[in-house]
PDB file of C-alpha atoms in Angstrom:
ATOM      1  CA  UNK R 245      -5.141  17.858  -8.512  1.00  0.00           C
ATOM      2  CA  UNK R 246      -2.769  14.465  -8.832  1.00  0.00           C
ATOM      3  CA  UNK R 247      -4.285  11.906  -7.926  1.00  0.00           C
ATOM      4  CA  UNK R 248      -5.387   7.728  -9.230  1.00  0.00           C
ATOM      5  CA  UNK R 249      -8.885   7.423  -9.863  1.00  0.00           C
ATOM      6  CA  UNK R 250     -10.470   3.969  -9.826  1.00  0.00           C
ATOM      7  CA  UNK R 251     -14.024   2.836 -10.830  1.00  0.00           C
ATOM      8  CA  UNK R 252     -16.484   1.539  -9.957  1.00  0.00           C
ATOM      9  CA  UNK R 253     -16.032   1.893  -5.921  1.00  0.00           C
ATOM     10  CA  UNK R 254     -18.379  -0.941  -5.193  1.00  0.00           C
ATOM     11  CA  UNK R 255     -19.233  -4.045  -7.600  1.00  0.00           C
ATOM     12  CA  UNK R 256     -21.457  -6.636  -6.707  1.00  0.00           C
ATOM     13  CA  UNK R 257     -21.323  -9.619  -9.121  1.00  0.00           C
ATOM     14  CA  UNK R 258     -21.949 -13.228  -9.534  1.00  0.00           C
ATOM     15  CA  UNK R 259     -19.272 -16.260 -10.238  1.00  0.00           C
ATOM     16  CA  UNK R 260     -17.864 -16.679 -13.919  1.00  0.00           C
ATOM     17  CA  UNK R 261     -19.123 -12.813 -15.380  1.00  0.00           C
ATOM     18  CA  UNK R 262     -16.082 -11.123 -16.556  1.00  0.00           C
ATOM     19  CA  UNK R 263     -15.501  -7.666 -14.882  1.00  0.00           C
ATOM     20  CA  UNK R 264     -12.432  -4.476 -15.273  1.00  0.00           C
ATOM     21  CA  UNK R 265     -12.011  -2.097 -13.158  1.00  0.00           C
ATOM     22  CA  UNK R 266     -10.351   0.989 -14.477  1.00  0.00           C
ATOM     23  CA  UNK R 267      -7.673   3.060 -12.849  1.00  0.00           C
ATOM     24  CA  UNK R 268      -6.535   6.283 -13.796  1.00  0.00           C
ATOM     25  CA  UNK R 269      -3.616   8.931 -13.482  1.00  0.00           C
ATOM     26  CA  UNK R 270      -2.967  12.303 -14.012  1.00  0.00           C
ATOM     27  CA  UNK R 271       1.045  12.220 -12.417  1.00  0.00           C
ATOM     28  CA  UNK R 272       2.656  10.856 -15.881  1.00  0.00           C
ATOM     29  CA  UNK R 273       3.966   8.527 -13.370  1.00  0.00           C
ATOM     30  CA  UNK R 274       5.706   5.100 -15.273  1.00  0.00           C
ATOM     31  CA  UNK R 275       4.960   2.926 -12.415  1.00  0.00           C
ATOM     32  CA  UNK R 276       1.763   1.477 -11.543  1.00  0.00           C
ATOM     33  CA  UNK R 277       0.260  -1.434  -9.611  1.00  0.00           C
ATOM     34  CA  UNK R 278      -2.895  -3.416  -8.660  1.00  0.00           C
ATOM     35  CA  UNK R 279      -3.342  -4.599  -4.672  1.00  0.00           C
ATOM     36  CA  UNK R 280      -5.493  -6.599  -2.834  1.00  0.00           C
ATOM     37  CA  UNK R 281      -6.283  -6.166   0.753  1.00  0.00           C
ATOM     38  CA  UNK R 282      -7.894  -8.958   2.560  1.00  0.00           C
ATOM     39  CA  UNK R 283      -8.116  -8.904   6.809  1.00  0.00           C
ATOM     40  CA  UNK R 284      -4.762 -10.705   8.554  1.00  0.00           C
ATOM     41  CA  UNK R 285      -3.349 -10.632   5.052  1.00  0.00           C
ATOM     42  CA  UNK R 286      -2.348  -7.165   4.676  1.00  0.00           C
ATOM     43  CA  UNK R 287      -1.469  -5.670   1.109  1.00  0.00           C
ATOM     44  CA  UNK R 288      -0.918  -8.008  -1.980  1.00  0.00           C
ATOM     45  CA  UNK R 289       0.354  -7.288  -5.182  1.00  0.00           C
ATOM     46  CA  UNK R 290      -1.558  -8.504  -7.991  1.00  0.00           C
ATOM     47  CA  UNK R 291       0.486  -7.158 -10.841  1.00  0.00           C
ATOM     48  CA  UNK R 292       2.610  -4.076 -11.766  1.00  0.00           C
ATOM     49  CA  UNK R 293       3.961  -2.390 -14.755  1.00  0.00           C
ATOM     50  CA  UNK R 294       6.964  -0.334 -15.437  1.00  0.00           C
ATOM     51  CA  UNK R 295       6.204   1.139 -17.891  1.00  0.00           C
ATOM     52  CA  UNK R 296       3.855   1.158 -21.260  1.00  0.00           C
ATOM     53  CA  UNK R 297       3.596  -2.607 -22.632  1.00  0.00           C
ATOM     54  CA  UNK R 298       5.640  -3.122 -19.639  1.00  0.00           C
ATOM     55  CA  UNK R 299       4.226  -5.663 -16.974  1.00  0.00           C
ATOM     56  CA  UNK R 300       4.868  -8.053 -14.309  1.00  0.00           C
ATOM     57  CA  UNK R 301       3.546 -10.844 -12.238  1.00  0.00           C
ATOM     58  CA  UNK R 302       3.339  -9.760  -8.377  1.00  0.00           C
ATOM     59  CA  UNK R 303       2.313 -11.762  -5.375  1.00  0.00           C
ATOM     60  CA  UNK R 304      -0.854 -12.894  -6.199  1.00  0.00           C
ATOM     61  CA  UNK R 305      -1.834 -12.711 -10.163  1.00  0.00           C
ATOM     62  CA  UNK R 306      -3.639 -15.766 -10.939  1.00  0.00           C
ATOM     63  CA  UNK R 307      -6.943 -15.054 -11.867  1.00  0.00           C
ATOM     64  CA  UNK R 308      -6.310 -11.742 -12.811  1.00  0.00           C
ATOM     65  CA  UNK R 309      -4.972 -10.122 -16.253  1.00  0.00           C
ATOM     66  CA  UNK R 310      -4.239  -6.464 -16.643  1.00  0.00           C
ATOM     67  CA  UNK R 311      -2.810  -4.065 -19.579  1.00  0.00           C
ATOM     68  CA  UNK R 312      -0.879  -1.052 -20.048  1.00  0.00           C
ATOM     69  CA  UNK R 313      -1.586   0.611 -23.586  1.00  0.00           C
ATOM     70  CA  UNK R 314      -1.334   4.458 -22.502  1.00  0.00           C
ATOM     71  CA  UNK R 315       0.795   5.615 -19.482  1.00  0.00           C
ATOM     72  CA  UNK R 316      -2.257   7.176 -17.175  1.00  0.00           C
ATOM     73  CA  UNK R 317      -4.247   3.925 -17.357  1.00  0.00           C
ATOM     74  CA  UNK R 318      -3.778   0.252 -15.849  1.00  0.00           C
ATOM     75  CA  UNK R 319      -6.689  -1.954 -16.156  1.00  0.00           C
ATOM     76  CA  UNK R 320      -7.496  -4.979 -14.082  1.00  0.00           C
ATOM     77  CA  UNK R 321     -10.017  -7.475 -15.545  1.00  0.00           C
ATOM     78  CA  UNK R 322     -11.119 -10.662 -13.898  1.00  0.00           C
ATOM     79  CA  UNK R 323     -12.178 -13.040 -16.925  1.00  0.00           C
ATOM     80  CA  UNK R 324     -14.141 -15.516 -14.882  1.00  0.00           C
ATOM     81  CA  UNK R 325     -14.578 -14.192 -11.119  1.00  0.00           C
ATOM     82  CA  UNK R 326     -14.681 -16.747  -8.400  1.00  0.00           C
ATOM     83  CA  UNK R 327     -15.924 -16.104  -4.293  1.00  0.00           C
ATOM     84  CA  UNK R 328     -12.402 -16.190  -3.387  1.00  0.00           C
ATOM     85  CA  UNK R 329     -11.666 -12.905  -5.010  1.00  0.00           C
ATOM     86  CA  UNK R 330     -13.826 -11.234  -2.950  1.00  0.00           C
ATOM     87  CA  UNK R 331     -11.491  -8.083  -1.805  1.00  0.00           C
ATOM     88  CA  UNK R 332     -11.115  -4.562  -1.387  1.00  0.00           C
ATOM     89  CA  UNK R 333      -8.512  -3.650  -4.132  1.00  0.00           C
ATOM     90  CA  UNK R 334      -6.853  -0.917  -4.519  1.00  0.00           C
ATOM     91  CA  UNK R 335      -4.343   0.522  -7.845  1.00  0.00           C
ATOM     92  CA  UNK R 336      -1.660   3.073  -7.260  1.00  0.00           C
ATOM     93  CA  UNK R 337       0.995   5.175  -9.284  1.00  0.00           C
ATOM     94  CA  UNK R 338       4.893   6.348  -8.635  1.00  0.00           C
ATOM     95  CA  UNK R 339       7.959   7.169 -10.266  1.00  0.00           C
ATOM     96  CA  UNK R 340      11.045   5.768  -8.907  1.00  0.00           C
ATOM     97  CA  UNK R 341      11.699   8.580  -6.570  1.00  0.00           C
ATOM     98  CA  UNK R 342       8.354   8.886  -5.475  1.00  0.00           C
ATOM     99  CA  UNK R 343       5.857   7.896  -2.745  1.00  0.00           C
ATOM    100  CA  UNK R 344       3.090   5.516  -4.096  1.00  0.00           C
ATOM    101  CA  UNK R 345       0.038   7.732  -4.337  1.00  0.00           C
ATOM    102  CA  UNK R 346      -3.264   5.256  -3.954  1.00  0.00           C
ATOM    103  CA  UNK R 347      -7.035   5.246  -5.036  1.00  0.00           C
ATOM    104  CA  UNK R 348      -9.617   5.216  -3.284  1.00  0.00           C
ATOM    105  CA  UNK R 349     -10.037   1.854  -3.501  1.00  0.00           C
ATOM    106  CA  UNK R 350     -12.149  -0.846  -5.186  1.00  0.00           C
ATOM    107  CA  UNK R 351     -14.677  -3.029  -2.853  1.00  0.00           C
ATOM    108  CA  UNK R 352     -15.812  -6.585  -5.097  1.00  0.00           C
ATOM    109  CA  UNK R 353     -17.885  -8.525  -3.606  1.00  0.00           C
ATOM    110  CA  UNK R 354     -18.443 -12.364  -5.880  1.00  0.00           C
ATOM    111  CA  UNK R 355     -21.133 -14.331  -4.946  1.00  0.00           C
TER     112      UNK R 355
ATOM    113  CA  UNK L  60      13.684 -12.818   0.710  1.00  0.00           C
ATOM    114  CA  UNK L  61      12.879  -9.086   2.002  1.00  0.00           C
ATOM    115  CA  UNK L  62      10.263  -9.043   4.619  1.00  0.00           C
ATOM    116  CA  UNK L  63       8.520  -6.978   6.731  1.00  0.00           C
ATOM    117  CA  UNK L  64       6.590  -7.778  10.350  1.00  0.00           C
ATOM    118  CA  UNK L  65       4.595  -5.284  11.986  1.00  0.00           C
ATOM    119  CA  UNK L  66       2.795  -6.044  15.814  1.00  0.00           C
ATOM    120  CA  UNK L  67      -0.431  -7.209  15.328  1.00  0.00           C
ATOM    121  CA  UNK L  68      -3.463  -5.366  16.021  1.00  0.00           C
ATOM    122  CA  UNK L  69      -5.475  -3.668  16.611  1.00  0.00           C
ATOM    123  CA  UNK L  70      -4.313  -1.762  19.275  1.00  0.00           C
ATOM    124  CA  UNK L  71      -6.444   0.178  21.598  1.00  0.00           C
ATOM    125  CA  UNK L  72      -4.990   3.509  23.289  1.00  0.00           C
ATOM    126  CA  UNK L  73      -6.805   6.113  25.259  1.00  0.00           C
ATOM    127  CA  UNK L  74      -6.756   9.938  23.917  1.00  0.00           C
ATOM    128  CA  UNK L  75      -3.114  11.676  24.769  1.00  0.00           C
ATOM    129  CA  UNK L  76      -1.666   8.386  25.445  1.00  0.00           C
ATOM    130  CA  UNK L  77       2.001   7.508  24.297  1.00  0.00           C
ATOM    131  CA  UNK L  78       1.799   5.242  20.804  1.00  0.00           C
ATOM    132  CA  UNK L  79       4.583   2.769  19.659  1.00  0.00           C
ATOM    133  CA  UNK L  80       4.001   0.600  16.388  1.00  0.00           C
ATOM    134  CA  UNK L  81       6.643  -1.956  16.285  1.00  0.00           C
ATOM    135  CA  UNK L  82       7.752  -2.406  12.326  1.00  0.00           C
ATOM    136  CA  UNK L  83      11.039  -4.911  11.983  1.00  0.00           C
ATOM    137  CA  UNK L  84      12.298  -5.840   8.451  1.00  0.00           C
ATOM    138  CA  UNK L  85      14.887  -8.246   6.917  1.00  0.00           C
ATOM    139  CA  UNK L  86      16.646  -7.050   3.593  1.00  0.00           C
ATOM    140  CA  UNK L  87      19.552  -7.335   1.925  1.00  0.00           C
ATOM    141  CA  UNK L  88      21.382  -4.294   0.527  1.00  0.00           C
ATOM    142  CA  UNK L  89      19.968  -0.986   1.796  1.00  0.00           C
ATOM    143  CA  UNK L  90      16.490   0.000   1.734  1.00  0.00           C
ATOM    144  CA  UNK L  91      14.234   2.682   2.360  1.00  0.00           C
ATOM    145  CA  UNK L  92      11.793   2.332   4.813  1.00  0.00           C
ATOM    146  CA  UNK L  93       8.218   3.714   4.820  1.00  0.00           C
ATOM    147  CA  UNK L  94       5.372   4.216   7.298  1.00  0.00           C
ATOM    148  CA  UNK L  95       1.578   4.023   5.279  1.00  0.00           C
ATOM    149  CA  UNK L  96      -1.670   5.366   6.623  1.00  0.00           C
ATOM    150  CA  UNK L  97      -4.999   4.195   5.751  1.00  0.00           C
ATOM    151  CA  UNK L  98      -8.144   6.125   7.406  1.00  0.00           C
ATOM    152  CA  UNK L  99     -11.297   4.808   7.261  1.00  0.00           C
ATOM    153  CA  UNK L 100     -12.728   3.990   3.714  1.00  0.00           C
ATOM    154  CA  UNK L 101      -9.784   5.404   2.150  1.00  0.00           C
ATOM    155  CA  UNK L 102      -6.407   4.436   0.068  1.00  0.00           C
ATOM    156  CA  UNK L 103      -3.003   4.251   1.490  1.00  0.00           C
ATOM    157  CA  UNK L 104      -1.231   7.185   1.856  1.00  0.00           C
ATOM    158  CA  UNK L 105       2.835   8.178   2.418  1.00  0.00           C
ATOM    159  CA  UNK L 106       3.007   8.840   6.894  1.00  0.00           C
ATOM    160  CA  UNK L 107       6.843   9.627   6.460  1.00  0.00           C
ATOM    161  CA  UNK L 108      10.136   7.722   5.440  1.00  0.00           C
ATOM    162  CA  UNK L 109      13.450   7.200   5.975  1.00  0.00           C
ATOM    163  CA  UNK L 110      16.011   6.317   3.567  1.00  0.00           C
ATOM    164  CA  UNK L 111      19.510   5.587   4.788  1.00  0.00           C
ATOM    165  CA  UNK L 112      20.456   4.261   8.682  1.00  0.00           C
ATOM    166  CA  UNK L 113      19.990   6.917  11.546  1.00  0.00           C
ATOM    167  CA  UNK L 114      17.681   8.873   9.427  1.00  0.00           C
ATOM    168  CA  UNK L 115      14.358  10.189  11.402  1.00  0.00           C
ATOM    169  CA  UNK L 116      10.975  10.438   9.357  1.00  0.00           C
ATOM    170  CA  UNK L 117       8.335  12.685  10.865  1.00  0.00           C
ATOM    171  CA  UNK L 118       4.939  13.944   9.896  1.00  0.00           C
ATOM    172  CA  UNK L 119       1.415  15.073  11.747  1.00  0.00           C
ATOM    173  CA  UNK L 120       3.391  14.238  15.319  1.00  0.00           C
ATOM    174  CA  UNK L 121       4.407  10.826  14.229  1.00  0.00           C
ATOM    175  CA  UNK L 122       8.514   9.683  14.077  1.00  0.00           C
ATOM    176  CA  UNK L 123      10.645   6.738  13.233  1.00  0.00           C
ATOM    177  CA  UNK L 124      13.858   6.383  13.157  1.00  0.00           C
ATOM    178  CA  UNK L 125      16.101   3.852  10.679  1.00  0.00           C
ATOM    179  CA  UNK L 126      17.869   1.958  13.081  1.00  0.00           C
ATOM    180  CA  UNK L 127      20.256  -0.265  10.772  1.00  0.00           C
ATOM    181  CA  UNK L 128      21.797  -2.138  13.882  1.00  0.00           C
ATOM    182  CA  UNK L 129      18.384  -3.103  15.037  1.00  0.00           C
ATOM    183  CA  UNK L 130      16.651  -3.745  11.336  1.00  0.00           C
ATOM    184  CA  UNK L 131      13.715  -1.469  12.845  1.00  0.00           C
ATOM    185  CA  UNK L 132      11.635   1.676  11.967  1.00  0.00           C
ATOM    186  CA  UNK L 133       9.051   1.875  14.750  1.00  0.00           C
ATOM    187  CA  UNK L 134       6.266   4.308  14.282  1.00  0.00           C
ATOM    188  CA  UNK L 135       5.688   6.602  17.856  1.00  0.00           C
ATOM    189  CA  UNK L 136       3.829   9.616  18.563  1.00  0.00           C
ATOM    190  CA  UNK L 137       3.799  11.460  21.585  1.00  0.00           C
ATOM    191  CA  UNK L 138       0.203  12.066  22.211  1.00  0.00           C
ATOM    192  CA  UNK L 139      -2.353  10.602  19.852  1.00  0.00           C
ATOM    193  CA  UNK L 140      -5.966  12.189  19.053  1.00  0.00           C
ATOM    194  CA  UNK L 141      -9.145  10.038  17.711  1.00  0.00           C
ATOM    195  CA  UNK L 142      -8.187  10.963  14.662  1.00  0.00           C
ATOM    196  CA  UNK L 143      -5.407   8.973  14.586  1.00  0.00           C
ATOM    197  CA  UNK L 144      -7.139   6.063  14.141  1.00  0.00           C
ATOM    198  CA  UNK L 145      -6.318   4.732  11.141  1.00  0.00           C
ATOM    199  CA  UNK L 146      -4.568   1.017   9.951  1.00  0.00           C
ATOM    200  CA  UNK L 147      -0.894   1.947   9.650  1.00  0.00           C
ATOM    201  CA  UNK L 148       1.598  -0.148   7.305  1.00  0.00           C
ATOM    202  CA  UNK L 149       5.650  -0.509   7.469  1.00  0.00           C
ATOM    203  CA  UNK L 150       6.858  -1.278   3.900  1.00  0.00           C
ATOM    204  CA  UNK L 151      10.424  -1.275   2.669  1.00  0.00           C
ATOM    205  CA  UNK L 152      11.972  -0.913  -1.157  1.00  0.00           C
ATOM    206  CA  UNK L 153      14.985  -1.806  -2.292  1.00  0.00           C
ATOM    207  CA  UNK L 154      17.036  -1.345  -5.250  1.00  0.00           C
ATOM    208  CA  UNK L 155      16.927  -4.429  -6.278  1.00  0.00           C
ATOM    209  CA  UNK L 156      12.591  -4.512  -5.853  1.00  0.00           C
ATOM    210  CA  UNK L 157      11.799  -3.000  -9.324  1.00  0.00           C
ATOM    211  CA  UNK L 158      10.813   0.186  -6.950  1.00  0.00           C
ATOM    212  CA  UNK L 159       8.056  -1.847  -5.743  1.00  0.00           C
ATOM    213  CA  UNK L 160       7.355  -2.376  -2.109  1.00  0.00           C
ATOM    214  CA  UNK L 161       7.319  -4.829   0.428  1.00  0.00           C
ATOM    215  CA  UNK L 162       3.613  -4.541   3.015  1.00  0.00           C
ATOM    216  CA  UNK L 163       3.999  -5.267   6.718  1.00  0.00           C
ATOM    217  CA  UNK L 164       0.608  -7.022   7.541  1.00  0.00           C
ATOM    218  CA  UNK L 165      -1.116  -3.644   8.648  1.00  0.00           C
ATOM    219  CA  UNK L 166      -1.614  -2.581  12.358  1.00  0.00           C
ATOM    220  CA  UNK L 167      -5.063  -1.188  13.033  1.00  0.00           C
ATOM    221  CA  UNK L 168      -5.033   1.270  15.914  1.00  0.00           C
ATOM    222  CA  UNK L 169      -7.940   2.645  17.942  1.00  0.00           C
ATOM    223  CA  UNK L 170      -8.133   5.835  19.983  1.00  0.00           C
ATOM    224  CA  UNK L 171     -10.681   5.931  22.078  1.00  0.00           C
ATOM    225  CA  UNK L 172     -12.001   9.535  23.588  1.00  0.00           C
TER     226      UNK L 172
END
């Protein structure tokens, strides 16, 4: 079944403790990207990639790093976590000529 | 730069009840235009699209048409169930984007029974 996996679902941590969360795809798809989604704000992008080695600065990156060694994975860490990333995030996949297919989403809470 | 501006929510609808979603963008070039569903404790997923002016996207009872002379894409549906409820996003892509899209602000809509 295609689809972007992303762990953990729910993360609970305190101010300054570095963190990833993973994402995963099984489409071979080049693309991928990281989003926030905050109420009022809609969808931001944090950062996407193009390809392997291949990445890009979206919206909202500071604060946030993320790699792209293999093609099915796209890490997003958070070195030193602060309250006001506090988000629901979510990472999804495409090709060029494709709909983006999304996880199921990341809640972080950072207290 | 390319924008998008959806009608704020939420909105509340009774069951059967006519739905419009106003979605308006600004762009240069030619983009494709995209309607995004999001149920409850879920991801995003593709409603329908539309890629070129005049086209009509439809899926699950839901339409929207490309209307270039207008810079719309509103999202209707002729009779919508509880299940329906759901935040919907507009987005567009352009060439020029990297195929990466641009988010209306989400519109969340609630049917009640």
């Amino acid at each position: 079944e295609a689809q972007v996996t992303q762990n953990p679902r729910y993360l609970i941590t305190v101010t300054g403790k570095k963190l990833t969360v993973t994402c995963s795809q099984n489409m071979n798809h080049e693309y991928m990207s990281w989003y926030r989604q905050d109420p009022g704000l809609g969808l931001r992008q944090i950062y996407y990639s193009m390809n392997v080695e291949v990445t890009d600065k979206g919206d909202v990156p500071e604060g946030y790093k993320v790699s792209r060694k293999e093609k099915r994975n796209f890490p997003l860490i958070l070195e030193s976590p602060s309250p006001n990333q506090t988000s629901l995030y979510f990472c999804a996949s495409n090709t060029n000529n494709s709909p983006l297919h999304f996880g199921n989403g990341t809640r972080l809470t950072v207290t | 730069g390319d924008s998008v501006t959806q009608m704020e929510g939420p909105v509340t609808l009774s069951e059967e009840a006519f739905l419009t979603i106003n979605c308006t963008y600004t762009a240069t070039g030619y983009p494709s235009l995209f309607w995004y569903v999001q149920y409850p404790g879920e991801g995003l997923q593709l409603l329908l699209k539309a890629t070129k002016a005049d086209d009509k996207g439809s899926n699950k009872g839901f339409e929207a048409t490309y209307r270039k002379e207008t810079t719309s894409f509103h999202l209707e549906k002729g009779s919508v169930q509880v299940s329906d409820s759901a935040v919907y996003f507009c987005a567009l892509r352009t060439l020029d984007s990297n195929y990466q899209l641009i988010w209306g602000a989400g519109t969340k809509l609630i049917i009640k029974p």
